[in-house]
Amino acid sequence: MRIKFFFFILVLFLLALSGVLAYILDGKQSLHLYLLEGLIVFILVYLIVFYNKIVKPMNTIGSGMELLREQDFSSRLSRVGQYEADRIVNIFNRMMEQLKNERLRLREQNHFLDLLIQASPMGVIITTLDGDVSQLNPMAVKMLGVRPEEAMNKQLGQIDSPLAAELAAIPKEMTSVVRLNDANIYKCTHSSFVDRGFKHPFFLIERMTEEVMRAEKRAYEKVIRMIAHEVNNTTAGITSTLDTVEQALSEESGMEDICDVMRVCTDRCFSMSRFITRFADVVKIPEPTLSPVRLNELVSMCKRFMEGMCNDRNISLQLECNPEVGMVRLDVSLFEQVLVNIIKNAVESIESNSDNMQKPGEIIVRTATPVSVEVIDNGPGISKEVEAKLFSPFFSTKPHGQGIGLVFIREVLSRHGCTFSLRTYNDGLTRFRISFP
């Protein structure tokens, strides 16, 4: 633009000079005047040629620079008929073609990566440099258990999700295995990638629940079967011997006390056999036989069954059924055992803390839509340390607990395809939530 401006200034100066000379030498016939006028005309003709050869190609190249600045890689420059300028135009057009192909390749690559992230079975959460969530894929949304709008542009610690709280505690460039209160196990990695010179943090979440559960089950199945086999064989021999000895001693006089001891030992052996049989039953859970069942009726029946136990302990058992909840496909006998175990655990939790409770114990069994069942109690609650171990085999907070009740619940609900969680919320109430697929 400056070259064109200077060019026109020079043309105007020459025209003005020609006019001045013509005015000064008006009426005078001089050879020098004609030579000077001819020189000025020659310079003007040369400037026109100069404009077509140099200034005009420069304007064309300048237009190309504007296209490049606006990233319009689809446009091309036309040749101007000047050799040096055409060389620059050819190089510019090849550069624009390469930039266009590179942009197209990057767009296709980014589109492919976006599709891959969206369809990935692993959860991906990308955060800003300040730690706010900027992007998360559908699997991450499902794992967090929240809606996308509840997580976007928030710190992980501000999201109402147990998994988000665990992720917020993982240091950078570290990997941690997280076990949540819904029996799910995740392998979480906190890393970063470099984009435009900046490190962008992200979290990669891999679900390991099925693999860990299968490994745990294989381990405790083998141990339980071996222990059950040895204990049952041993107790069978002992009880047989004790019965024989008791029968022999009962015929003798003065042996009543010893016979009583023999019967106590026999009862203890049977108790031991029943104890180990309960463990063996956990690994023999049958596959569920699914059939359409009215969920409200099933829950109501379990409530009536557990009313006696609750009344004996002065605990209020209430039922809140949503009439919109209809038929659900489940195994009635297995699911009844699940609900009975959950209510029984709630009763025992309230009973263990009855001396410190300021109001009577209360349990609410509630159905809701989308189809779900929730058992709520106002017991002492569950600490964060205990939450991660709740569904682990043989873990129990009860003094004489065996740690198989929640394992049984986990196995049955998993085979029904249900999602579930056991957690104490900020209102102090403990909720066992079961959601049907």
XYZ file of C-alpha atoms in Angstrom:
437
model
C 0.000 0.000 0.000
C 2.926 2.343 0.755
C 4.649 1.575 -2.595
C 1.465 2.415 -4.461
C 1.110 5.621 -2.470
C 4.694 6.728 -3.162
C 4.248 5.844 -6.819
C 1.238 8.141 -7.183
C 3.060 10.915 -5.290
C 5.927 10.640 -7.788
C 3.526 10.759 -10.772
C 1.772 13.809 -9.364
C 5.147 15.488 -8.755
C 6.222 14.899 -12.353
C 2.924 16.167 -13.718
C 3.196 19.245 -11.522
C 6.774 19.799 -12.678
C 5.673 19.523 -16.319
C 2.911 22.054 -15.704
C 5.285 24.499 -14.000
C 7.804 24.278 -16.829
C 5.091 24.781 -19.433
C 3.880 27.848 -17.548
C 7.363 29.362 -17.146
C 8.395 28.802 -20.744
C 5.019 29.736 -22.193
C 5.476 31.391 -25.566
C 9.139 30.619 -25.775
C 10.523 28.307 -28.397
C 13.438 26.370 -26.941
C 15.067 23.057 -27.746
C 15.704 22.503 -24.063
C 11.984 22.834 -23.368
C 11.124 20.100 -25.811
C 13.856 17.857 -24.486
C 12.654 18.387 -20.920
C 9.039 17.740 -21.837
C 10.056 14.588 -23.732
C 12.060 13.394 -20.727
C 9.049 13.887 -18.447
C 6.801 11.950 -20.855
C 9.380 9.161 -21.012
C 9.543 9.015 -17.220
C 5.746 8.829 -17.006
C 5.649 5.971 -19.546
C 8.405 4.210 -17.612
C 6.482 4.646 -14.364
C 3.410 3.080 -15.968
C 5.503 0.087 -17.020
C 7.085 0.052 -13.550
C 3.612 0.025 -11.971
C 2.466 -2.926 -14.079
C 5.667 -4.882 -13.481
C 6.411 -4.131 -9.839
C 3.674 -2.291 -7.949
C 0.694 -4.274 -9.249
C 2.329 -7.687 -8.478
C 3.214 -6.367 -5.031
C -0.442 -5.455 -4.463
C -1.461 -8.977 -5.521
C 1.036 -10.536 -3.117
C -0.197 -8.167 -0.411
C -3.750 -9.447 -0.978
C -2.394 -12.970 -0.566
C -0.849 -11.968 2.754
C -4.264 -10.757 3.886
C -5.744 -14.157 2.930
C -2.999 -15.870 4.894
C -3.626 -13.690 7.934
C -7.348 -14.483 7.792
C -6.486 -18.212 7.359
C -8.428 -18.459 4.105
C -6.404 -21.344 2.702
C -8.880 -22.153 -0.066
C -8.119 -19.024 -2.170
C -5.266 -18.763 -4.709
C -3.383 -15.895 -6.365
C -3.449 -15.393 -10.127
C -0.276 -14.926 -12.138
C 0.543 -11.346 -13.159
C 2.810 -12.070 -16.131
C 5.979 -10.880 -14.436
C 8.626 -13.563 -13.983
C 9.897 -12.716 -10.490
C 6.390 -11.985 -9.212
C 5.000 -15.177 -10.754
C 7.678 -17.197 -8.958
C 6.515 -15.716 -5.655
C 2.860 -16.378 -6.605
C 3.648 -20.038 -7.410
C 5.464 -20.528 -4.115
C 2.624 -18.818 -2.263
C -0.027 -21.007 -3.938
C 1.910 -24.199 -3.101
C 2.251 -23.023 0.496
C -1.498 -22.344 0.697
C -2.225 -25.807 -0.713
C 0.014 -27.425 1.896
C -1.578 -25.394 4.681
C -5.033 -26.374 3.471
C -4.099 -30.074 3.394
C -2.495 -29.824 6.839
C -5.545 -28.097 8.285
C -7.799 -30.753 6.722
C -5.609 -33.515 8.134
C -5.645 -31.946 11.608
C -9.422 -31.518 11.473
C -9.891 -35.147 10.471
C -7.458 -36.235 13.174
C -9.149 -34.116 15.847
C -12.570 -35.349 14.733
C -11.364 -38.938 14.939
C -9.870 -38.345 18.395
C -13.096 -36.683 19.571
C -15.119 -39.665 18.365
C -12.631 -42.016 20.020
C -12.848 -40.156 23.335
C -16.645 -40.022 23.196
C -16.884 -43.781 22.510
C -14.079 -44.777 24.893
C -14.957 -47.273 27.655
C -12.608 -45.280 29.882
C -13.621 -42.043 31.528
C -11.740 -38.935 30.349
C -11.889 -35.625 32.241
C -9.925 -32.633 30.938
C -9.434 -29.618 33.189
C -8.186 -26.081 32.685
C -4.939 -24.778 34.136
C -6.991 -23.562 37.120
C -8.420 -27.041 37.698
C -11.939 -26.411 36.368
C -13.532 -29.210 34.341
C -13.554 -28.165 30.674
C -14.459 -31.438 28.965
C -15.613 -34.920 29.938
C -16.795 -37.851 27.861
C -20.065 -39.816 28.373
C -18.321 -42.605 30.296
C -16.866 -40.082 32.748
C -20.359 -38.609 33.229
C -21.705 -42.089 33.962
C -18.877 -42.883 36.399
C -19.302 -39.587 38.258
C -23.059 -40.133 38.459
C -23.928 -36.508 37.679
C -25.304 -34.545 34.746
C -22.745 -32.814 32.474
C -23.961 -29.330 33.432
C -23.378 -30.179 37.107
C -19.688 -30.848 36.442
C -18.683 -28.353 33.738
C -16.590 -25.345 34.815
C -16.333 -26.624 38.394
C -13.482 -27.849 40.534
C -13.546 -31.618 41.087
C -13.878 -31.057 44.814
C -17.061 -29.030 44.228
C -18.856 -31.824 42.344
C -21.280 -33.919 44.409
C -19.736 -37.270 43.551
C -17.610 -39.672 45.632
C -15.430 -40.400 42.599
C -14.814 -36.685 41.971
C -13.678 -36.251 45.575
C -11.222 -39.132 45.163
C -9.906 -37.704 41.878
C -9.301 -34.305 43.475
C -6.989 -35.945 46.022
C -4.740 -37.653 43.442
C -1.403 -35.786 42.924
C -0.194 -34.951 39.427
C 1.525 -37.706 37.443
C 0.243 -40.318 39.896
C -2.014 -43.370 39.537
C -4.329 -44.592 42.266
C -6.819 -47.457 42.640
C -10.077 -46.167 44.140
C -12.771 -48.361 45.729
C -16.085 -46.539 46.208
C -19.143 -47.113 48.374
C -21.033 -48.615 45.425
C -18.579 -51.536 45.211
C -17.036 -50.078 42.050
C -13.268 -50.062 41.700
C -11.462 -47.606 39.422
C -7.881 -47.136 38.329
C -7.431 -43.350 38.148
C -4.492 -41.551 36.517
C -3.783 -37.828 36.890
C -1.551 -36.713 34.010
C -1.191 -33.910 31.453
C -0.570 -33.234 27.762
C 1.166 -30.289 26.112
C -0.859 -28.072 23.778
C 0.451 -24.736 22.442
C 3.225 -24.752 24.991
C 0.991 -25.290 28.037
C 0.410 -28.428 30.113
C -3.280 -29.310 30.220
C -4.189 -31.637 33.137
C -6.524 -34.565 32.539
C -7.811 -37.631 34.394
C -8.076 -41.102 32.907
C -10.506 -43.433 34.722
C -10.513 -47.168 34.053
C -13.224 -49.355 35.547
C -11.719 -52.466 37.175
C -14.735 -53.681 39.161
C -15.429 -56.863 37.207
C -11.768 -57.917 37.016
C -11.141 -57.352 40.736
C -14.407 -59.044 41.733
C -13.614 -62.091 39.625
C -10.136 -62.321 41.150
C -11.540 -61.877 44.668
C -14.235 -64.448 44.045
C -11.791 -67.034 42.727
C -9.613 -66.456 45.795
C -12.298 -66.677 48.471
C -14.162 -69.490 46.711
C -11.047 -71.642 46.888
C -10.383 -70.740 50.524
C -14.018 -71.220 51.614
C -14.376 -74.579 49.893
C -11.161 -75.862 51.406
C -12.084 -74.646 54.908
C -15.676 -75.906 54.613
C -14.469 -79.328 53.466
C -11.999 -79.679 56.325
C -14.312 -78.265 59.008
C -17.344 -80.329 57.980
C -15.332 -83.535 57.774
C -13.747 -82.860 61.144
C -16.985 -81.852 62.898
C -18.803 -84.831 61.401
C -16.245 -87.187 62.943
C -16.242 -85.368 66.260
C -20.049 -85.258 66.572
C -20.275 -88.944 65.696
C -17.710 -89.795 68.366
C -19.379 -87.546 70.934
C -22.781 -89.143 70.269
C -21.308 -92.610 70.737
C -19.531 -91.645 73.951
C -22.645 -89.887 75.283
C -24.815 -92.937 74.641
C -22.286 -95.163 76.390
C -21.931 -92.853 79.386
C -25.677 -92.240 79.721
C -26.090 -95.858 80.811
C -23.684 -95.318 83.698
C -24.791 -93.752 86.932
C -23.333 -90.389 87.995
C -22.381 -89.390 84.466
C -25.105 -86.764 83.920
C -22.692 -83.812 84.087
C -20.329 -85.385 81.595
C -23.249 -86.166 79.277
C -24.319 -82.505 79.463
C -20.780 -81.469 78.477
C -20.926 -83.928 75.579
C -24.194 -82.408 74.340
C -22.762 -78.884 74.608
C -19.755 -79.967 72.533
C -22.044 -81.584 69.974
C -24.155 -78.402 69.704
C -20.967 -76.387 69.320
C -19.836 -78.617 66.462
C -23.188 -78.195 64.710
C -22.929 -74.433 65.247
C -19.457 -74.442 63.707
C -20.767 -76.424 60.747
C -23.626 -73.970 60.223
C -21.186 -71.062 60.527
C -18.920 -72.330 57.774
C -21.908 -73.356 55.655
C -23.000 -69.715 55.541
C -19.674 -68.854 53.914
C -20.052 -71.707 51.461
C -23.540 -70.476 50.513
C -22.060 -67.175 49.314
C -20.129 -68.920 46.542
C -23.180 -70.987 45.572
C -25.539 -68.125 44.748
C -27.710 -69.373 41.870
C -28.162 -67.411 38.677
C -31.279 -65.228 39.011
C -34.471 -66.421 37.342
C -36.012 -63.193 36.127
C -39.761 -62.714 35.994
C -42.051 -59.632 35.934
C -42.819 -58.493 39.492
C -44.604 -55.457 40.926
C -41.830 -53.776 42.856
C -44.131 -51.969 45.295
C -45.802 -55.238 46.301
C -42.443 -56.965 46.832
C -41.144 -54.103 48.960
C -44.397 -54.013 50.964
C -44.123 -57.743 51.672
C -40.524 -57.362 52.938
C -41.619 -54.458 55.112
C -44.308 -56.562 56.778
C -41.794 -59.369 57.319
C -39.333 -57.061 59.127
C -41.897 -55.112 61.190
C -41.682 -57.536 64.106
C -37.902 -57.186 64.399
C -38.166 -53.384 64.267
C -41.001 -53.187 66.807
C -39.030 -55.311 69.278
C -36.249 -52.703 69.135
C -38.551 -49.645 69.151
C -37.531 -48.702 65.623
C -40.060 -47.133 63.252
C -40.225 -48.868 59.860
C -42.061 -46.815 57.222
C -42.914 -47.507 53.593
C -43.182 -44.837 50.879
C -44.206 -46.287 47.511
C -44.438 -44.289 44.309
C -47.582 -45.491 42.488
C -45.904 -44.817 39.115
C -43.390 -47.619 39.729
C -44.621 -50.618 37.759
C -43.265 -54.031 36.820
C -39.612 -54.995 37.192
C -37.874 -58.162 36.034
C -36.069 -59.778 38.955
C -35.642 -62.978 40.943
C -38.163 -62.691 43.788
C -36.451 -64.994 46.300
C -32.975 -63.497 45.807
C -34.190 -59.913 45.865
C -36.245 -60.544 49.012
C -33.075 -61.719 50.739
C -31.292 -58.576 49.571
C -33.952 -56.234 50.990
C -34.196 -58.211 54.229
C -30.399 -58.038 54.681
C -30.337 -54.286 53.998
C -33.137 -53.563 56.491
C -31.535 -55.903 59.035
C -28.207 -54.065 58.694
C -29.996 -50.749 59.221
C -31.706 -52.101 62.349
C -28.415 -53.368 63.794
C -26.696 -50.067 62.981
C -29.370 -48.073 64.854
C -29.370 -50.547 67.744
C -25.571 -50.309 68.141
C -25.847 -46.558 68.685
C -29.138 -46.420 70.613
C -27.504 -44.954 73.736
C -26.162 -41.919 71.827
C -29.226 -41.219 69.685
C -31.259 -38.124 70.490
C -34.409 -39.316 68.683
C -36.044 -42.706 68.066
C -34.627 -44.947 65.398
C -36.309 -44.676 62.016
C -36.040 -46.636 58.778
C -37.773 -45.600 55.541
C -38.129 -47.921 52.550
C -38.907 -45.867 49.456
C -39.549 -46.616 45.790
C -39.163 -43.969 43.092
C -38.934 -43.354 39.355
C -36.781 -44.046 37.403
C -37.262 -47.468 38.963
C -35.263 -47.567 42.191
C -35.449 -48.659 45.836
C -33.930 -46.736 48.709
C -33.526 -47.817 52.347
C -32.883 -44.827 54.619
C -31.920 -44.965 58.297
C -30.895 -42.414 60.911
C -28.205 -44.578 62.461
C -24.676 -43.457 63.397
C -23.598 -43.250 59.762
C -20.623 -44.583 57.829
C -17.191 -42.949 57.894
C -15.213 -42.265 54.718
C -12.617 -44.857 55.728
C -15.254 -47.568 56.109
C -17.095 -46.662 52.870
C -14.264 -47.928 50.658
C -14.223 -51.334 52.412
C -17.954 -52.004 52.740
C -18.315 -54.502 49.904
C -14.955 -56.189 50.419
C -15.135 -59.920 51.274
C -15.091 -60.700 55.016
C -15.004 -57.036 56.084
C -17.459 -56.153 58.851
C -17.889 -53.349 61.386
C -19.896 -55.588 63.712
C -18.089 -57.248 66.647
C -19.295 -60.694 65.592
C -19.915 -59.987 61.910
C -18.713 -62.410 59.246
C -18.452 -59.892 56.403
C -20.538 -61.878 53.925
C -23.881 -60.031 54.019
C -22.815 -57.151 51.769
C -20.855 -59.540 49.555
C -24.083 -61.504 49.025
C -25.960 -58.252 48.270
C -23.242 -57.178 45.851
C -23.313 -60.479 43.981
C -27.116 -60.572 43.636
C -27.472 -56.930 42.552
C -24.605 -57.260 40.067
C -26.257 -60.288 38.495
C -29.472 -58.283 38.169
C -27.563 -55.504 36.388
C -28.431 -52.997 39.123
C -26.329 -50.033 40.211
C -26.182 -49.384 43.942
C -24.473 -47.317 46.614
C -24.285 -47.190 50.406
C -23.371 -43.793 51.776
C -24.017 -41.370 54.629
C -25.026 -37.958 53.262
C -24.583 -34.450 54.645
C -28.023 -34.583 56.299
C -26.764 -37.408 58.542
C -28.973 -40.074 56.950
C -27.529 -43.285 55.523
C -29.008 -44.384 52.206
C -28.712 -47.703 50.402
C -29.827 -46.924 46.843
C -30.612 -49.553 44.230
C -31.348 -48.479 40.654
C -32.670 -50.941 38.068
C -31.425 -50.981 34.457
